[in-house]
Each structure stands twice: as C-alpha cells, then as structure tokens.
Amino acid sequence: MNQATFTRSIIGFAQFARSRGLNVGVEETFSALRAMELGLFEEKATFYYALKALFCCNKDQLALFDKLFGIYWETKNDDPKRQQSRQKITNPQHLPKQPSVLSVWGFGDGDKNQEEDSKTVTGGNATARLRKTDFSKVAEMDASILEEIAEKLWREMSKRLKRRMKRRYTRETIDLRRTIRASLPHGGEAIELRYRGKKPRKMRLIILLDVSGSMDKYSFFLLRFVWALQSYFEQVESFVFSTHLRRITEVLKTNGLEKTLFQLSTQADNWSSGTKIGECLRDFNERFAPQILTRSSMVIVLSDGLDTGEKGTLESEIQKIRRKTRRLIWLNPLKGTRDYEPSARGMSEALPYIDHFHAAHNLESMLELEDLLCSI
C-alpha cells in the first residue's frame, strides 16, 4: 500500500471516529498525518497509542476508541482487496515489535512510488505544504485541494471563535439580592440567576477586501475566509473594493459563496481592475460608517496597499476609521514575502494608524487571526 492510500485510511478513520462520538476535528486529523510524517507510526503499537492520545479527550472515550479502532482497521483488513497489502491489527496490548510500518504496509525502502506519492496533494506532507504555500504560487492542480482544506480549517476556526467570544461576553458577577427576590415566587429556589451590571456589547466585525488586479491571486481564497467568518457570526459586515466599494453582506448570506464568486468575477468594475483604496474608504465613511462603525467594532482590511488614487486620500480616510473603531487590523499578502518593506505609498500612509499589521499570504497566516481576534 502506498503512502497516499495510508493517508486516506487515516483520514477515513478520523471521519469514522467523529461520526461515532469522538471529538476528532481537522486539527486532530492533521496531527495524525504529521505524526505519520515524523515516523511515529513505525511500529504498530506506537501507531495505536499515538492515535489514541490524539483522538481521546478524556478517560470516558478510551473504551470507545478501542472499539472503533478494532472495527475500522480490522474491517478494512478483512476487505479482500486489502488483505495482501496490510496485516491485520490485533489487540494492541499484545502487539510484538515489528519492522517499519513503511515496509509492513507496502511502502518498502526501494518503492519508487513513495517519492511520487510524497509530491502529490493527497499525502500528509502535501497537506502541510499547502498550509504554508503562498496563495499566489498554488498550482491549478493543487487549488481544488487547497480550497477544501481551507474551507474545513476556516469553518473550524470560526466555530472556535464563536465559542470563545461567547464565553468572553458571559456575565460573571451574580447579584445575590436580585436573585433571592426573583426566587420568592418559586418557593425560594434560585431558578434564574440575576447578574450585576449590563451585558457587554458584542463586537461587530467589519471586513474590507481588496479584489483589484494586484490582489487577483489572493482574492478568491480571502473571500472564502470572509465567507467562513460571516457564516458563523451575526454581526459581520463585508465589503469588496477596487475602484469602487460594494457591500456584499447580504449577497453572501442569501446567494452563498459560489454564486457570489461568480457574480463578482463577471463584474469588471469590482474584480481585477485598479485600486483606489482611499476613495473606496471615503465611500465607506460617507455611506456606511455612520450606521455600522462604533467603538465596539473591529475593522479588518485585506489589501496589498497598492493605491493608485490621489495622494493623501487614504491617510485621511483611514484616520477617520481609526477614530471611530475599537481596533483596526490590516492583513497584507505581500507581508509574507521575503524582504518585504511597506514602502508603497498607500501602505506607508495607512501604517501609522493601524493597530495590527499581519501577513495574509497562506492558510497558516490566516489562522493566526483567531488568537488575535480573541486577545483584543
């Protein structure tokens, strides 16, 4: 069995375990694939215990894992098509030490297919490689796989963000007097707790995405990121801009991602044209900011900062946004390139007023936004 098949088997087991009640998500699956790459599965017993450590969150799940592990791997090995390529895994507690899993499961030191498989997008290393690959350098054959990985990662990230922010805004101080008073009609039982003070206002997220020509290789992936956030947060306002600004909040909600991508790609004035960042921000400040921009809001600009508009406009408009918002974040794909300097006029005008300036060139750089959002 080649490495690609082994990788698919691990992914399949992760999906099987998740469907049967184990808390196995994308990160646990990637950790299992990374463990395979590092050679932690060279022995059968190590393979078993490594997966058990990754897939079990508490003692109650250990017995369930043992059951699922036996069902999945033994059933797979009972398949006639796989019997000759994989040895049956028995009770892991009594497994003798075996040669490397590469040779036991059909890899072999001289297997020429191993080198070829390591270069395909189905292998564990390819998954890790795509997470670190600059969006602009993704080959067409890898693009579809990267989009699948991105969608899963961003869905998981947005779910975690929602949970973390919900805990963050939970009121903690109980008003004992009001709680006792409210319990009197119920015989003194505190059915409903009352809290002191007002519940903090939830943060509103405002996203401005550059879809100009210089951002063309990044825009589709970044728009998927915007869509993932908007799918799980109620208070998200989304905009795209190039030479003109367009609000797409409702479009994303009603039409979905694919229709929105198609609609935007057919409009020359919104996609892959020039960039007038300053004028688009001025349009935002005049038309939308009075209604949606508050001191509890956070603004995220995704742009390379290559402004072709009138000098000074970007600086003036970005100042207005900064004065009215809680935090201003600028994510620039070019920042992830070697020896990058924010010397472009637009970027240099905006930089003094930005609270956080980060890269946005690959999946890993985008995932770092999770901790940033929750730390503010």
mmCIF file of C-alpha atoms in Angstrom:
data_model
loop_
_atom_site.group_PDB
_atom_site.id
_atom_site.type_symbol
_atom_site.label_atom_id
_atom_site.label_comp_id
_atom_site.label_asym_id
_atom_site.label_seq_id
_atom_site.Cartn_x
_atom_site.Cartn_y
_atom_site.Cartn_z
ATOM 1 C CA MET A 1 0.000 0.000 0.000
ATOM 2 C CA ASN A 2 1.411 3.374 -0.971
ATOM 3 C CA GLN A 3 1.616 6.456 1.186
ATOM 4 C CA ALA A 4 -1.407 8.111 -0.416
ATOM 5 C CA THR A 5 -3.594 5.126 0.473
ATOM 6 C CA PHE A 6 -2.263 5.105 4.037
ATOM 7 C CA THR A 7 -3.043 8.824 4.318
ATOM 8 C CA ARG A 8 -6.592 8.331 3.078
ATOM 9 C CA SER A 9 -7.058 5.484 5.580
ATOM 10 C CA ILE A 10 -6.047 7.740 8.482
ATOM 11 C CA ILE A 11 -8.402 10.477 7.273
ATOM 12 C CA GLY A 12 -11.148 7.890 6.874
ATOM 13 C CA PHE A 13 -10.629 6.641 10.425
ATOM 14 C CA ALA A 14 -10.794 10.216 11.734
ATOM 15 C CA GLN A 15 -14.125 10.732 9.967
ATOM 16 C CA PHE A 16 -15.400 7.362 11.211
ATOM 17 C CA ALA A 17 -14.398 8.154 14.806
ATOM 18 C CA ARG A 18 -16.013 11.598 14.655
ATOM 19 C CA SER A 19 -19.278 10.132 13.342
ATOM 20 C CA ARG A 20 -19.313 7.679 16.274
ATOM 21 C CA GLY A 21 -18.900 10.264 19.029
ATOM 22 C CA LEU A 22 -15.196 11.065 19.375
ATOM 23 C CA ASN A 23 -14.206 14.729 19.262
ATOM 24 C CA VAL A 24 -11.942 14.430 16.229
ATOM 25 C CA GLY A 25 -11.676 17.563 14.109
ATOM 26 C CA VAL A 26 -9.421 18.934 11.417
ATOM 27 C CA GLU A 27 -6.555 19.716 13.792
ATOM 28 C CA GLU A 28 -6.552 16.191 15.259
ATOM 29 C CA THR A 29 -6.535 14.736 11.754
ATOM 30 C CA PHE A 30 -3.635 16.951 10.691
ATOM 31 C CA SER A 31 -1.759 15.988 13.863
ATOM 32 C CA ALA A 32 -2.163 12.313 12.977
ATOM 33 C CA LEU A 33 -0.825 12.953 9.475
ATOM 34 C CA ARG A 34 2.113 14.914 10.870
ATOM 35 C CA ALA A 35 2.856 12.047 13.265
ATOM 36 C CA MET A 36 2.975 9.740 10.257
ATOM 37 C CA GLU A 37 5.428 12.076 8.513
ATOM 38 C CA LEU A 38 7.670 12.162 11.593
ATOM 39 C CA GLY A 39 7.870 8.370 11.669
ATOM 40 C CA LEU A 40 5.894 7.896 14.884
ATOM 41 C CA PHE A 41 3.934 5.074 13.251
ATOM 42 C CA GLU A 42 6.916 2.845 12.547
ATOM 43 C CA GLU A 43 5.580 0.270 14.995
ATOM 44 C CA LYS A 44 2.027 -0.963 15.205
ATOM 45 C CA ALA A 45 1.752 -0.362 18.936
ATOM 46 C CA THR A 46 3.062 3.183 18.510
ATOM 47 C CA PHE A 47 0.523 3.731 15.739
ATOM 48 C CA TYR A 48 -2.298 2.659 18.037
ATOM 49 C CA TYR A 49 -1.263 4.655 21.098
ATOM 50 C CA ALA A 50 -0.428 7.780 19.092
ATOM 51 C CA LEU A 51 -3.893 7.852 17.548
ATOM 52 C CA LYS A 52 -5.448 7.133 20.933
ATOM 53 C CA ALA A 53 -3.623 10.079 22.503
ATOM 54 C CA LEU A 54 -4.684 12.394 19.671
ATOM 55 C CA PHE A 55 -8.315 11.308 19.370
ATOM 56 C CA CYS A 56 -9.319 10.916 23.039
ATOM 57 C CA CYS A 57 -10.082 13.937 25.235
ATOM 58 C CA ASN A 58 -10.927 12.131 28.476
ATOM 59 C CA LYS A 59 -10.981 8.702 30.139
ATOM 60 C CA ASP A 60 -14.573 8.070 29.098
ATOM 61 C CA GLN A 61 -13.512 7.989 25.454
ATOM 62 C CA LEU A 62 -10.754 5.393 25.828
ATOM 63 C CA ALA A 63 -13.045 2.363 25.679
ATOM 64 C CA LEU A 64 -14.946 3.812 22.740
ATOM 65 C CA PHE A 65 -11.701 4.406 20.879
ATOM 66 C CA ASP A 66 -10.616 0.779 21.408
ATOM 67 C CA LYS A 67 -13.909 -0.422 19.974
ATOM 68 C CA LEU A 68 -13.821 1.912 16.964
ATOM 69 C CA PHE A 69 -10.164 1.192 16.278
ATOM 70 C CA GLY A 70 -10.810 -2.540 16.161
ATOM 71 C CA ILE A 71 -13.911 -2.186 13.978
ATOM 72 C CA TYR A 72 -12.349 0.192 11.472
ATOM 73 C CA TRP A 73 -8.893 -1.285 10.953
ATOM 74 C CA GLU A 74 -9.899 -4.930 11.243
ATOM 75 C CA THR A 75 -12.841 -4.434 8.893
ATOM 76 C CA LYS A 76 -10.620 -2.713 6.392
ATOM 77 C CA ASN A 77 -8.109 -5.508 6.532
ATOM 78 C CA ASP A 78 -10.868 -8.081 6.018
ATOM 79 C CA ASP A 79 -11.535 -6.448 2.652
ATOM 80 C CA PRO A 80 -10.098 -8.907 0.055
ATOM 81 C CA LYS A 81 -8.636 -6.028 -1.901
ATOM 82 C CA ARG A 82 -6.534 -5.003 1.095
ATOM 83 C CA GLN A 83 -5.600 -8.342 2.637
ATOM 84 C CA GLN A 84 -2.381 -8.666 0.660
ATOM 85 C CA SER A 85 -1.277 -5.091 1.295
ATOM 86 C CA ARG A 86 -1.856 -4.729 5.039
ATOM 87 C CA GLN A 87 -1.508 -7.007 8.040
ATOM 88 C CA LYS A 88 -4.422 -7.321 10.382
ATOM 89 C CA ILE A 89 -4.069 -5.317 13.599
ATOM 90 C CA THR A 90 -4.973 -7.371 16.640
ATOM 91 C CA ASN A 91 -5.105 -6.464 20.322
ATOM 92 C CA PRO A 92 -2.584 -3.577 20.590
ATOM 93 C CA GLN A 93 -1.592 -4.505 24.141
ATOM 94 C CA HIS A 94 -0.045 -7.746 22.881
ATOM 95 C CA LEU A 95 1.490 -6.492 19.662
ATOM 96 C CA PRO A 96 5.112 -7.540 19.168
ATOM 97 C CA LYS A 97 7.546 -5.022 17.779
ATOM 98 C CA GLN A 98 7.538 -5.089 14.004
ATOM 99 C CA PRO A 99 9.680 -3.580 11.246
ATOM 100 C CA SER A 100 8.897 -0.119 9.983
ATOM 101 C CA VAL A 101 5.259 0.463 9.079
ATOM 102 C CA LEU A 102 6.539 1.560 5.669
ATOM 103 C CA SER A 103 7.621 -1.993 4.881
ATOM 104 C CA VAL A 104 4.832 -3.785 6.768
ATOM 105 C CA TRP A 105 2.138 -1.838 4.922
ATOM 106 C CA GLY A 106 3.710 -1.998 1.483
ATOM 107 C CA PHE A 107 5.959 1.047 1.260
ATOM 108 C CA GLY A 108 9.368 -0.673 1.051
ATOM 109 C CA ASP A 109 12.690 1.118 1.077
ATOM 110 C CA GLY A 110 13.021 0.763 -2.663
ATOM 111 C CA ASP A 111 9.472 1.679 -3.558
ATOM 112 C CA LYS A 112 9.670 4.249 -6.323
ATOM 113 C CA ASN A 113 6.056 5.207 -5.796
ATOM 114 C CA GLN A 114 6.878 6.598 -2.361
ATOM 115 C CA GLU A 115 8.756 9.542 -3.842
ATOM 116 C CA GLU A 116 5.978 10.173 -6.329
ATOM 117 C CA ASP A 117 3.272 9.988 -3.676
ATOM 118 C CA SER A 118 5.090 12.467 -1.475
ATOM 119 C CA LYS A 119 4.758 15.009 -4.247
ATOM 120 C CA THR A 120 1.003 14.616 -4.663
ATOM 121 C CA VAL A 121 -1.607 16.670 -2.877
ATOM 122 C CA THR A 122 -3.127 13.598 -1.238
ATOM 123 C CA GLY A 123 -0.173 12.915 1.066
ATOM 124 C CA GLY A 124 0.331 14.217 4.588
ATOM 125 C CA ASN A 125 3.358 16.273 3.621
ATOM 126 C CA ALA A 126 1.423 17.878 0.748
ATOM 127 C CA THR A 127 -1.296 18.937 3.163
ATOM 128 C CA ALA A 128 1.281 20.557 5.423
ATOM 129 C CA ARG A 129 2.970 22.076 2.372
ATOM 130 C CA LEU A 130 -0.255 23.629 1.116
ATOM 131 C CA ARG A 131 -0.903 25.198 4.501
ATOM 132 C CA LYS A 132 2.379 27.087 4.139
ATOM 133 C CA THR A 133 2.245 27.754 0.397
ATOM 134 C CA ASP A 134 1.703 31.319 -0.763
ATOM 135 C CA PHE A 135 -1.736 31.583 -2.390
ATOM 136 C CA SER A 136 -0.180 33.171 -5.472
ATOM 137 C CA LYS A 137 2.049 30.124 -6.026
ATOM 138 C CA VAL A 138 -0.612 27.433 -5.792
ATOM 139 C CA ALA A 139 -0.711 25.355 -8.960
ATOM 140 C CA GLU A 140 -4.052 24.715 -10.614
ATOM 141 C CA MET A 141 -3.898 21.010 -9.759
ATOM 142 C CA ASP A 142 -3.464 21.914 -6.082
ATOM 143 C CA ALA A 143 -6.042 24.705 -5.974
ATOM 144 C CA SER A 144 -9.093 22.476 -5.511
ATOM 145 C CA ILE A 145 -7.416 20.543 -2.684
ATOM 146 C CA LEU A 146 -6.324 23.772 -1.011
ATOM 147 C CA GLU A 147 -9.871 25.126 -1.185
ATOM 148 C CA GLU A 148 -11.198 22.000 0.541
ATOM 149 C CA ILE A 149 -8.572 22.270 3.263
ATOM 150 C CA ALA A 150 -9.205 26.000 3.646
ATOM 151 C CA GLU A 151 -12.952 25.597 3.951
ATOM 152 C CA LYS A 152 -12.612 22.961 6.679
ATOM 153 C CA LEU A 153 -9.988 24.922 8.591
ATOM 154 C CA TRP A 154 -11.887 28.190 8.451
ATOM 155 C CA ARG A 155 -15.150 26.566 9.458
ATOM 156 C CA GLU A 156 -13.454 25.036 12.487
ATOM 157 C CA MET A 157 -11.738 28.326 13.303
ATOM 158 C CA SER A 158 -14.948 30.342 13.090
ATOM 159 C CA LYS A 159 -16.747 27.846 15.329
ATOM 160 C CA ARG A 160 -13.992 28.081 17.933
ATOM 161 C CA LEU A 161 -14.048 31.875 17.704
ATOM 162 C CA LYS A 162 -17.769 31.940 18.289
ATOM 163 C CA ARG A 163 -17.445 29.733 21.372
ATOM 164 C CA ARG A 164 -14.503 31.697 22.752
ATOM 165 C CA MET A 165 -16.204 35.045 22.236
ATOM 166 C CA LYS A 166 -19.423 33.764 23.773
ATOM 167 C CA ARG A 167 -17.520 32.789 26.916
ATOM 168 C CA ARG A 168 -15.769 36.127 26.842
ATOM 169 C CA TYR A 169 -19.042 38.053 26.937
ATOM 170 C CA THR A 170 -20.671 35.894 29.615
ATOM 171 C CA ARG A 171 -21.538 37.852 32.736
ATOM 172 C CA GLU A 172 -19.756 36.524 35.808
ATOM 173 C CA THR A 173 -20.891 38.653 38.760
ATOM 174 C CA ILE A 174 -24.117 37.370 40.349
ATOM 175 C CA ASP A 175 -26.452 39.878 42.020
ATOM 176 C CA LEU A 176 -27.415 37.909 45.127
ATOM 177 C CA ARG A 177 -30.176 40.282 46.267
ATOM 178 C CA ARG A 178 -31.976 40.278 42.924
ATOM 179 C CA THR A 179 -31.536 36.505 42.609
ATOM 180 C CA ILE A 180 -33.178 35.893 46.031
ATOM 181 C CA ARG A 181 -36.009 38.306 45.203
ATOM 182 C CA ALA A 182 -36.667 36.558 41.901
ATOM 183 C CA SER A 183 -36.714 33.160 43.659
ATOM 184 C CA LEU A 184 -39.533 34.042 46.098
ATOM 185 C CA PRO A 185 -42.385 33.136 43.695
ATOM 186 C CA HIS A 186 -40.722 29.716 43.294
ATOM 187 C CA GLY A 187 -40.525 28.859 46.974
ATOM 188 C CA GLY A 188 -37.058 30.300 47.409
ATOM 189 C CA GLU A 189 -35.401 28.164 44.749
ATOM 190 C CA ALA A 190 -32.978 30.156 42.583
ATOM 191 C CA ILE A 191 -34.265 29.026 39.218
ATOM 192 C CA GLU A 192 -32.871 32.027 37.370
ATOM 193 C CA LEU A 193 -29.660 33.842 38.279
ATOM 194 C CA ARG A 194 -29.537 37.615 38.086
ATOM 195 C CA TYR A 195 -26.320 39.479 37.306
ATOM 196 C CA ARG A 196 -24.854 42.839 38.140
ATOM 197 C CA GLY A 197 -24.244 45.465 35.542
ATOM 198 C CA LYS A 198 -25.075 45.415 31.878
ATOM 199 C CA LYS A 199 -24.034 42.724 29.493
ATOM 200 C CA PRO A 200 -21.095 43.965 27.387
ATOM 201 C CA ARG A 201 -21.929 44.818 23.808
ATOM 202 C CA LYS A 202 -20.767 42.210 21.355
ATOM 203 C CA MET A 203 -18.040 43.203 18.974
ATOM 204 C CA ARG A 204 -19.051 43.905 15.379
ATOM 205 C CA LEU A 205 -16.638 42.734 12.704
ATOM 206 C CA ILE A 206 -16.255 44.852 9.556
ATOM 207 C CA ILE A 207 -14.218 43.367 6.709
ATOM 208 C CA LEU A 208 -12.957 45.284 3.661
ATOM 209 C CA LEU A 209 -11.475 43.034 0.970
ATOM 210 C CA ASP A 210 -9.367 44.324 -1.918
ATOM 211 C CA VAL A 211 -10.295 42.493 -5.155
ATOM 212 C CA SER A 212 -8.163 44.559 -7.531
ATOM 213 C CA GLY A 213 -5.819 43.193 -10.181
ATOM 214 C CA SER A 214 -2.772 43.131 -7.911
ATOM 215 C CA MET A 215 -4.760 41.032 -5.407
ATOM 216 C CA ASP A 216 -6.255 38.708 -8.008
ATOM 217 C CA LYS A 217 -4.263 35.612 -6.969
ATOM 218 C CA TYR A 218 -5.272 36.083 -3.340
ATOM 219 C CA SER A 219 -8.831 37.410 -3.530
ATOM 220 C CA PHE A 220 -10.670 34.130 -4.105
ATOM 221 C CA PHE A 221 -9.041 32.473 -1.094
ATOM 222 C CA LEU A 222 -9.504 35.526 1.101
ATOM 223 C CA LEU A 223 -13.152 35.820 0.107
ATOM 224 C CA ARG A 224 -13.636 32.254 1.290
ATOM 225 C CA PHE A 225 -12.158 33.344 4.610
ATOM 226 C CA VAL A 226 -14.619 36.266 4.787
ATOM 227 C CA TRP A 227 -17.493 33.937 3.986
ATOM 228 C CA ALA A 228 -16.469 31.500 6.724
ATOM 229 C CA LEU A 229 -16.451 34.262 9.332
ATOM 230 C CA GLN A 230 -19.777 35.666 8.175
ATOM 231 C CA SER A 231 -21.338 32.207 8.222
ATOM 232 C CA TYR A 232 -20.843 31.906 11.981
ATOM 233 C CA PHE A 233 -21.035 35.484 13.263
ATOM 234 C CA GLU A 234 -24.213 37.511 13.257
ATOM 235 C CA GLN A 235 -22.557 40.907 13.467
ATOM 236 C CA VAL A 236 -20.305 40.864 10.414
ATOM 237 C CA GLU A 237 -20.354 43.459 7.646
ATOM 238 C CA SER A 238 -18.463 42.529 4.470
ATOM 239 C CA PHE A 239 -17.290 44.759 1.611
ATOM 240 C CA VAL A 240 -15.161 44.347 -1.514
ATOM 241 C CA PHE A 241 -13.400 47.179 -3.300
ATOM 242 C CA SER A 242 -11.127 48.006 -6.211
ATOM 243 C CA THR A 243 -12.031 51.250 -7.968
ATOM 244 C CA HIS A 244 -15.458 51.123 -6.309
ATOM 245 C CA LEU A 245 -16.773 49.887 -2.968
ATOM 246 C CA ARG A 246 -19.512 47.287 -2.763
ATOM 247 C CA ARG A 247 -21.289 45.868 0.286
ATOM 248 C CA ILE A 248 -21.682 42.080 -0.038
ATOM 249 C CA THR A 249 -23.018 41.173 3.416
ATOM 250 C CA GLU A 250 -26.476 40.181 2.217
ATOM 251 C CA VAL A 251 -25.168 38.711 -1.039
ATOM 252 C CA LEU A 252 -23.017 36.236 0.858
ATOM 253 C CA LYS A 253 -25.871 35.334 3.189
ATOM 254 C CA THR A 254 -28.508 34.825 0.504
ATOM 255 C CA ASN A 255 -26.555 33.610 -2.533
ATOM 256 C CA GLY A 256 -23.805 31.675 -0.848
ATOM 257 C CA LEU A 257 -20.123 31.655 -1.692
ATOM 258 C CA GLU A 258 -20.080 30.117 -5.160
ATOM 259 C CA LYS A 259 -22.767 32.400 -6.598
ATOM 260 C CA THR A 260 -21.088 35.412 -5.036
ATOM 261 C CA LEU A 261 -17.744 34.462 -6.577
ATOM 262 C CA PHE A 262 -19.333 34.072 -9.990
ATOM 263 C CA GLN A 263 -21.259 37.313 -9.700
ATOM 264 C CA LEU A 264 -18.208 39.321 -8.670
ATOM 265 C CA SER A 265 -15.966 37.736 -11.289
ATOM 266 C CA THR A 266 -18.319 38.860 -14.078
ATOM 267 C CA GLN A 267 -18.237 42.493 -12.984
ATOM 268 C CA ALA A 268 -15.159 44.211 -14.369
ATOM 269 C CA ASP A 269 -15.587 47.271 -12.174
ATOM 270 C CA ASN A 270 -15.312 45.219 -8.990
ATOM 271 C CA TRP A 271 -12.800 42.494 -9.760
ATOM 272 C CA SER A 272 -9.249 42.543 -11.122
ATOM 273 C CA SER A 273 -9.185 46.225 -12.013
ATOM 274 C CA GLY A 274 -7.165 49.088 -10.498
ATOM 275 C CA THR A 275 -7.047 50.047 -6.844
ATOM 276 C CA LYS A 276 -8.322 53.294 -5.390
ATOM 277 C CA ILE A 277 -8.198 52.398 -1.734
ATOM 278 C CA GLY A 278 -8.515 55.932 -0.424
ATOM 279 C CA GLU A 279 -11.605 56.727 -2.499
ATOM 280 C CA CYS A 280 -13.242 53.428 -1.526
ATOM 281 C CA LEU A 281 -12.598 54.117 2.153
ATOM 282 C CA ARG A 282 -14.077 57.582 1.720
ATOM 283 C CA ASP A 283 -17.177 55.977 0.205
ATOM 284 C CA PHE A 284 -17.327 53.642 3.201
ATOM 285 C CA ASN A 285 -17.017 56.519 5.669
ATOM 286 C CA GLU A 286 -19.752 58.534 3.981
ATOM 287 C CA ARG A 287 -22.306 55.799 3.227
ATOM 288 C CA PHE A 288 -21.858 53.055 5.812
ATOM 289 C CA ALA A 289 -19.687 54.142 8.743
ATOM 290 C CA PRO A 290 -22.357 56.328 10.436
ATOM 291 C CA GLN A 291 -24.633 53.275 10.813
ATOM 292 C CA ILE A 292 -22.236 50.409 11.483
ATOM 293 C CA LEU A 293 -18.967 51.835 12.820
ATOM 294 C CA THR A 294 -18.841 52.115 16.622
ATOM 295 C CA ARG A 295 -16.286 51.963 19.406
ATOM 296 C CA SER A 296 -17.152 48.293 19.911
ATOM 297 C CA SER A 297 -16.422 47.381 16.289
ATOM 298 C CA MET A 298 -13.285 45.913 14.744
ATOM 299 C CA VAL A 299 -12.246 46.696 11.170
ATOM 300 C CA ILE A 300 -10.155 44.270 9.110
ATOM 301 C CA VAL A 301 -8.690 45.469 5.810
ATOM 302 C CA LEU A 302 -7.306 42.779 3.483
ATOM 303 C CA SER A 303 -5.194 44.548 0.874
ATOM 304 C CA ASP A 304 -1.669 44.841 -0.503
ATOM 305 C CA GLY A 305 -1.848 48.615 -0.039
ATOM 306 C CA LEU A 306 -1.001 49.419 -3.675
ATOM 307 C CA ASP A 307 -3.157 52.525 -4.001
ATOM 308 C CA THR A 308 -3.413 54.302 -7.359
ATOM 309 C CA GLY A 309 -5.704 57.074 -6.165
ATOM 310 C CA GLU A 310 -4.994 60.624 -5.149
ATOM 311 C CA LYS A 311 -2.171 61.087 -2.682
ATOM 312 C CA GLY A 312 -3.262 61.756 0.896
ATOM 313 C CA THR A 313 -6.814 60.446 0.490
ATOM 314 C CA LEU A 314 -6.035 57.054 2.028
ATOM 315 C CA GLU A 315 -4.298 58.621 5.004
ATOM 316 C CA SER A 316 -7.197 60.979 5.651
ATOM 317 C CA GLU A 317 -9.875 58.296 5.427
ATOM 318 C CA ILE A 318 -8.021 55.664 7.441
ATOM 319 C CA GLN A 319 -7.669 58.198 10.266
ATOM 320 C CA LYS A 320 -11.453 58.647 10.338
ATOM 321 C CA ILE A 321 -11.977 54.900 10.604
ATOM 322 C CA ARG A 322 -9.389 54.556 13.363
ATOM 323 C CA ARG A 323 -11.020 57.282 15.475
ATOM 324 C CA LYS A 324 -14.402 55.550 15.359
ATOM 325 C CA THR A 325 -13.461 51.908 15.854
ATOM 326 C CA ARG A 326 -12.035 49.798 18.643
ATOM 327 C CA ARG A 327 -9.294 48.121 16.615
ATOM 328 C CA LEU A 328 -8.010 48.415 13.065
ATOM 329 C CA ILE A 329 -6.269 45.374 11.568
ATOM 330 C CA TRP A 330 -4.566 45.327 8.173
ATOM 331 C CA LEU A 331 -3.771 41.965 6.591
ATOM 332 C CA ASN A 332 -1.362 42.216 3.664
ATOM 333 C CA PRO A 333 -0.446 39.187 1.495
ATOM 334 C CA LEU A 334 2.830 40.808 0.480
ATOM 335 C CA LYS A 335 3.992 40.940 4.092
ATOM 336 C CA GLY A 336 4.550 37.196 3.921
ATOM 337 C CA THR A 337 7.154 37.519 1.173
ATOM 338 C CA ARG A 338 10.864 37.667 1.889
ATOM 339 C CA ASP A 339 12.420 41.106 2.416
ATOM 340 C CA TYR A 340 9.059 42.861 2.213
ATOM 341 C CA GLU A 341 9.020 46.537 3.180
ATOM 342 C CA PRO A 342 5.766 48.569 3.421
ATOM 343 C CA SER A 343 7.203 51.245 1.134
ATOM 344 C CA ALA A 344 4.256 51.533 -1.272
ATOM 345 C CA ARG A 345 2.570 54.911 -0.901
ATOM 346 C CA GLY A 346 -0.794 53.546 0.159
ATOM 347 C CA MET A 347 0.652 51.207 2.741
ATOM 348 C CA SER A 348 3.001 53.811 4.172
ATOM 349 C CA GLU A 349 0.093 56.264 4.530
ATOM 350 C CA ALA A 350 -2.043 53.745 6.397
ATOM 351 C CA LEU A 351 0.604 52.131 8.597
ATOM 352 C CA PRO A 352 0.791 54.800 11.364
ATOM 353 C CA TYR A 353 -2.918 54.349 12.116
ATOM 354 C CA ILE A 354 -3.041 50.538 12.132
ATOM 355 C CA ASP A 355 -3.162 48.631 15.420
ATOM 356 C CA HIS A 356 -2.108 45.262 13.971
ATOM 357 C CA PHE A 357 -0.283 44.663 10.696
ATOM 358 C CA HIS A 358 -0.019 40.993 9.672
ATOM 359 C CA ALA A 359 0.509 38.765 6.659
ATOM 360 C CA ALA A 360 -2.314 37.052 4.754
ATOM 361 C CA HIS A 361 -0.487 35.020 2.135
ATOM 362 C CA ASN A 362 -1.279 31.419 3.157
ATOM 363 C CA LEU A 363 -3.557 29.334 5.353
ATOM 364 C CA GLU A 364 -1.330 29.427 8.416
ATOM 365 C CA SER A 365 -1.113 33.220 8.386
ATOM 366 C CA MET A 366 -4.902 33.468 8.207
ATOM 367 C CA LEU A 367 -5.410 31.018 11.053
ATOM 368 C CA GLU A 368 -3.260 33.215 13.297
ATOM 369 C CA LEU A 369 -6.088 35.749 13.214
ATOM 370 C CA GLU A 370 -8.043 33.568 15.643
ATOM 371 C CA ASP A 371 -5.805 34.359 18.599
ATOM 372 C CA LEU A 372 -5.596 37.983 17.527
ATOM 373 C CA LEU A 373 -9.366 38.417 17.497
ATOM 374 C CA CYS A 374 -9.767 36.803 20.903
ATOM 375 C CA SER A 375 -6.924 38.753 22.516
ATOM 376 C CA ILE A 376 -8.460 42.135 21.834
#
